[in-house]
């Protein structure tokens, strides 16, 4: 069973389009994240949700809108796509409580290419 | 703001040599520190996690140490193999508030057969 799964794995689209990436975790974790990995391979956090509540919102254009319908899902919707949005987007989850390790589990990534 | 630095950025060694990868962080108030491996075009695989109260963790040929007072962690890989070639990332997990995980830029390792 895949612990953190993202779809789609690859996404090629034109500038100006709107697209979504979905993420689901079956680990029972309370916290989920979206990370962006740019062409230089640097991982930068975008958003984090804890029990469906937004707790981290880094300096991300408001064209990016996360949505957490329940604590097992965190989707990422991107409006008006730009060339600079081309990257690999990773979803992750963890359980950060006193008795938990806080270990982060990552999905396989969604490679977005904007033409 | 937590800043995580990994040195060196790239490392090439002959097979059998031991690897030493360094990670430093600026804020010692961490929940844990985690080491990941990333193969080209793939996701991140967790290798070792060291809780803030621990000094080291071991798994097979891998050993990671943590020194919070100096803001350093080191990943040792014994008797390297070509299959160890990958990018290794460390990440420091913030202790309070938003529990943000801050990543280093990674060390890309090549083990030559």
Short mmCIF file of C-alpha atoms in Angstrom, two decimals:
data_model
loop_
_atom_site.label_atom_id
_atom_site.label_comp_id
_atom_site.label_asym_id
_atom_site.label_seq_id
_atom_site.Cartn_x
_atom_site.Cartn_y
_atom_site.Cartn_z
CA UNK A 1 0.00 0.00 0.00
CA UNK A 2 1.28 3.43 -0.95
CA UNK A 3 1.51 5.63 2.14
CA UNK A 4 1.40 9.01 0.37
CA UNK A 5 0.07 9.05 -3.16
CA UNK A 6 -0.11 11.94 -5.60
CA UNK A 7 -1.85 12.25 -8.93
CA UNK A 8 -1.03 12.95 -11.64
CA UNK A 9 2.63 11.98 -11.74
CA UNK A 10 3.23 14.02 -14.88
CA UNK A 11 1.37 17.08 -16.07
CA UNK A 12 2.10 19.04 -19.25
CA UNK A 13 -0.03 22.09 -19.91
CA UNK A 14 -0.12 25.46 -21.61
CA UNK A 15 0.48 28.81 -19.95
CA UNK A 16 -2.67 30.36 -18.56
CA UNK A 17 -4.41 27.06 -17.84
CA UNK A 18 -5.68 25.96 -14.42
CA UNK A 19 -4.63 22.59 -13.03
CA UNK A 20 -4.90 20.54 -9.85
CA UNK A 21 -2.71 17.99 -8.14
CA UNK A 22 -4.25 15.61 -5.64
CA UNK A 23 -2.64 14.02 -2.60
CA UNK A 24 -3.86 11.35 -0.24
CA UNK A 25 -2.20 9.69 2.75
CA UNK A 26 -3.32 6.49 4.46
CA UNK A 27 -1.02 6.82 7.47
CA UNK A 28 -3.55 8.49 9.74
CA UNK A 29 -1.31 11.56 10.04
CA UNK A 30 -2.65 14.93 11.13
CA UNK A 31 -0.25 17.11 9.18
CA UNK A 32 0.24 17.34 5.42
CA UNK A 33 2.55 19.48 3.32
CA UNK A 34 3.20 20.67 -0.20
CA UNK A 35 6.80 21.21 -1.26
CA UNK A 36 8.15 22.58 -4.53
CA UNK A 37 11.44 21.33 -5.96
CA UNK A 38 12.89 23.65 -8.57
CA UNK A 39 15.36 22.94 -11.36
CA UNK A 40 18.23 23.32 -8.90
CA UNK A 41 16.68 20.52 -6.82
CA UNK A 42 16.12 22.77 -3.80
CA UNK A 43 13.04 21.78 -1.78
CA UNK A 44 10.95 24.62 -0.48
CA UNK A 45 7.82 24.36 1.60
CA UNK A 46 4.70 25.95 0.20
CA UNK A 47 1.87 24.99 2.53
CA UNK A 48 1.14 22.87 5.57
CA UNK A 49 -2.20 21.78 7.00
CA UNK A 50 -2.84 20.31 10.41
CA UNK A 51 -6.25 18.68 10.85
CA UNK A 52 -7.58 20.56 7.82
CA UNK A 53 -6.34 23.88 9.19
CA UNK A 54 -3.75 25.92 7.31
CA UNK A 55 -0.66 26.40 9.51
CA UNK A 56 2.07 27.29 7.02
CA UNK A 57 1.62 29.54 4.05
CA UNK A 58 4.98 30.59 2.69
CA UNK A 59 5.39 33.40 0.21
CA UNK A 60 3.49 31.72 -2.56
CA UNK A 61 1.50 33.55 -5.27
CA UNK A 62 -2.22 33.48 -4.56
CA UNK A 63 -2.65 31.61 -7.84
CA UNK A 64 -1.80 28.58 -5.71
CA UNK A 65 -4.65 27.45 -3.50
CA UNK A 66 -4.47 24.38 -1.28
CA UNK A 67 -7.60 22.61 -0.18
CA UNK A 68 -7.93 19.99 2.54
CA UNK A 69 -11.38 18.34 2.47
CA UNK A 70 -10.31 16.04 5.31
CA UNK A 71 -7.09 15.29 7.12
CA UNK A 72 -6.18 12.47 4.71
CA UNK A 73 -6.28 14.71 1.64
CA UNK A 74 -4.48 17.86 0.62
CA UNK A 75 -4.99 19.06 -2.94
CA UNK A 76 -3.19 21.85 -4.75
CA UNK A 77 -4.95 23.97 -7.33
CA UNK A 78 -2.98 26.33 -9.55
CA UNK A 79 -4.64 29.09 -11.57
CA UNK A 80 -3.25 30.90 -14.60
CA UNK A 81 -0.15 28.76 -14.89
CA UNK A 82 3.14 30.47 -15.72
CA UNK A 83 6.39 29.12 -17.15
CA UNK A 84 8.06 29.56 -13.76
CA UNK A 85 5.61 27.16 -12.18
CA UNK A 86 7.36 24.28 -13.94
CA UNK A 87 8.79 22.13 -11.15
CA UNK A 88 8.25 18.94 -9.24
CA UNK A 89 5.64 19.25 -6.51
CA UNK A 90 5.88 16.90 -3.55
CA UNK A 91 3.20 16.08 -1.04
CA UNK A 92 4.22 14.83 2.40
CA UNK A 93 2.66 13.93 5.71
CA UNK A 94 3.76 13.54 9.32
CA UNK A 95 2.39 13.10 12.81
CA UNK A 96 3.76 15.70 15.17
CA UNK A 97 2.60 14.95 18.67
CA UNK A 98 4.54 14.41 21.88
CA UNK A 99 4.74 10.64 21.50
CA UNK A 100 5.24 10.65 17.74
CA UNK A 101 8.52 10.78 15.87
CA UNK A 102 7.43 13.46 13.44
CA UNK A 103 8.94 11.45 10.60
CA UNK A 104 8.03 12.85 7.21
CA UNK A 105 6.76 10.60 4.44
CA UNK A 106 6.82 11.85 0.86
CA UNK A 107 4.83 11.07 -2.22
CA UNK A 108 6.57 10.27 -5.51
CA UNK A 109 6.15 13.81 -6.79
CA UNK A 110 4.17 15.43 -9.60
CA UNK A 111 6.26 16.86 -12.41
CA UNK A 112 4.54 19.93 -13.86
CA UNK A 113 5.71 21.31 -17.18
CA UNK A 114 4.22 24.57 -18.40
CA UNK A 115 4.72 25.30 -22.11
CA UNK B 1 14.48 31.50 10.60
CA UNK B 2 16.05 28.05 10.32
CA UNK B 3 18.76 27.72 7.69
CA UNK B 4 20.14 24.32 6.77
CA UNK B 5 23.42 23.97 4.92
CA UNK B 6 24.97 20.86 3.43
CA UNK B 7 28.61 20.56 2.57
CA UNK B 8 29.95 19.45 0.17
CA UNK B 9 27.45 20.00 -2.62
CA UNK B 10 28.89 17.07 -4.54
CA UNK B 11 31.16 14.17 -3.72
CA UNK B 12 32.77 11.49 -5.88
CA UNK B 13 34.49 8.50 -4.29
CA UNK B 14 35.75 5.07 -5.37
CA UNK B 15 33.73 2.06 -4.32
CA UNK B 16 34.53 0.84 -0.82
CA UNK B 17 35.44 4.22 0.59
CA UNK B 18 33.50 5.58 3.56
CA UNK B 19 31.30 8.60 2.96
CA UNK B 20 30.91 11.55 5.32
CA UNK B 21 28.12 14.02 4.61
CA UNK B 22 27.72 17.15 6.68
CA UNK B 23 24.62 19.11 7.61
CA UNK B 24 24.50 22.27 9.72
CA UNK B 25 21.50 24.18 11.02
CA UNK B 26 21.20 27.60 12.64
CA UNK B 27 18.37 27.07 15.14
CA UNK B 28 19.00 24.31 17.69
CA UNK B 29 15.34 24.22 18.81
CA UNK B 30 14.51 21.24 16.64
CA UNK B 31 11.96 18.45 17.01
CA UNK B 32 14.08 16.04 14.99
CA UNK B 33 16.52 15.89 12.12
CA UNK B 34 15.86 13.62 9.19
CA UNK B 35 18.11 12.33 6.41
CA UNK B 36 16.62 11.50 3.03
CA UNK B 37 17.86 9.96 -0.18
CA UNK B 38 16.63 11.09 -3.59
CA UNK B 39 17.40 9.24 -6.81
CA UNK B 40 17.16 11.17 -10.10
CA UNK B 41 13.56 11.75 -11.11
CA UNK B 42 12.26 10.09 -7.96
CA UNK B 43 10.74 11.06 -4.64
CA UNK B 44 12.43 11.24 -1.25
CA UNK B 45 13.12 8.14 0.78
CA UNK B 46 13.61 8.52 4.51
CA UNK B 47 16.91 7.03 5.67
CA UNK B 48 17.30 7.97 9.30
CA UNK B 49 15.49 10.16 11.79
CA UNK B 50 17.20 11.43 14.93
CA UNK B 51 15.00 12.81 17.68
CA UNK B 52 16.21 15.93 19.42
CA UNK B 53 16.98 13.91 22.57
CA UNK B 54 19.15 11.41 20.69
CA UNK B 55 22.80 11.62 19.68
CA UNK B 56 22.81 9.12 16.85
CA UNK B 57 20.87 6.57 14.84
CA UNK B 58 22.10 3.57 12.90
CA UNK B 59 20.66 1.50 10.11
CA UNK B 60 22.87 -1.04 8.41
CA UNK B 61 25.82 0.76 6.84
CA UNK B 62 24.32 4.15 7.71
CA UNK B 63 24.99 6.09 10.88
CA UNK B 64 23.80 9.60 11.60
CA UNK B 65 24.94 11.74 14.51
CA UNK B 66 23.37 14.86 15.97
CA UNK B 67 25.00 17.62 17.97
CA UNK B 68 22.37 20.24 18.72
CA UNK B 69 24.70 22.53 20.64
CA UNK B 70 26.90 23.02 17.59
CA UNK B 71 24.01 22.75 15.12
CA UNK B 72 25.47 19.83 13.22
CA UNK B 73 24.52 16.41 11.95
CA UNK B 74 26.73 14.00 10.06
CA UNK B 75 25.70 11.05 7.93
CA UNK B 76 28.26 8.28 7.60
CA UNK B 77 27.94 5.61 4.94
CA UNK B 78 30.37 2.76 5.41
CA UNK B 79 31.95 0.82 2.54
CA UNK B 80 30.20 2.76 -0.21
CA UNK B 81 28.73 0.96 -3.22
CA UNK B 82 27.72 2.26 -6.68
CA UNK B 83 24.10 1.84 -5.58
CA UNK B 84 24.67 4.53 -2.97
CA UNK B 85 24.96 7.12 -5.75
CA UNK B 86 22.14 9.60 -5.15
CA UNK B 87 21.42 12.99 -3.62
CA UNK B 88 21.26 13.04 0.16
CA UNK B 89 19.22 15.70 1.91
CA UNK B 90 18.97 16.61 5.54
CA UNK B 91 16.00 18.40 7.04
CA UNK B 92 15.52 20.01 10.44
CA UNK B 93 12.03 19.85 11.93
CA UNK B 94 11.06 22.93 13.92
CA UNK B 95 10.16 22.19 17.51
CA UNK B 96 7.13 24.40 18.03
CA UNK B 97 4.54 26.47 16.29
CA UNK B 98 4.15 25.43 12.68
CA UNK B 99 6.60 22.47 12.91
CA UNK B 100 8.11 23.53 9.63
CA UNK B 101 10.69 21.23 8.06
CA UNK B 102 13.62 23.09 6.50
CA UNK B 103 15.76 21.33 3.93
CA UNK B 104 19.38 21.67 2.94
CA UNK B 105 20.26 21.84 -0.75
CA UNK B 106 21.63 18.30 -0.69
CA UNK B 107 24.89 16.51 -1.37
CA UNK B 108 25.07 14.61 -4.66
CA UNK B 109 27.14 11.48 -4.22
CA UNK B 110 28.75 9.46 -7.00
CA UNK B 111 30.37 6.16 -6.10
CA UNK B 112 32.68 4.95 -8.88
CA UNK B 113 32.93 1.22 -9.51
#
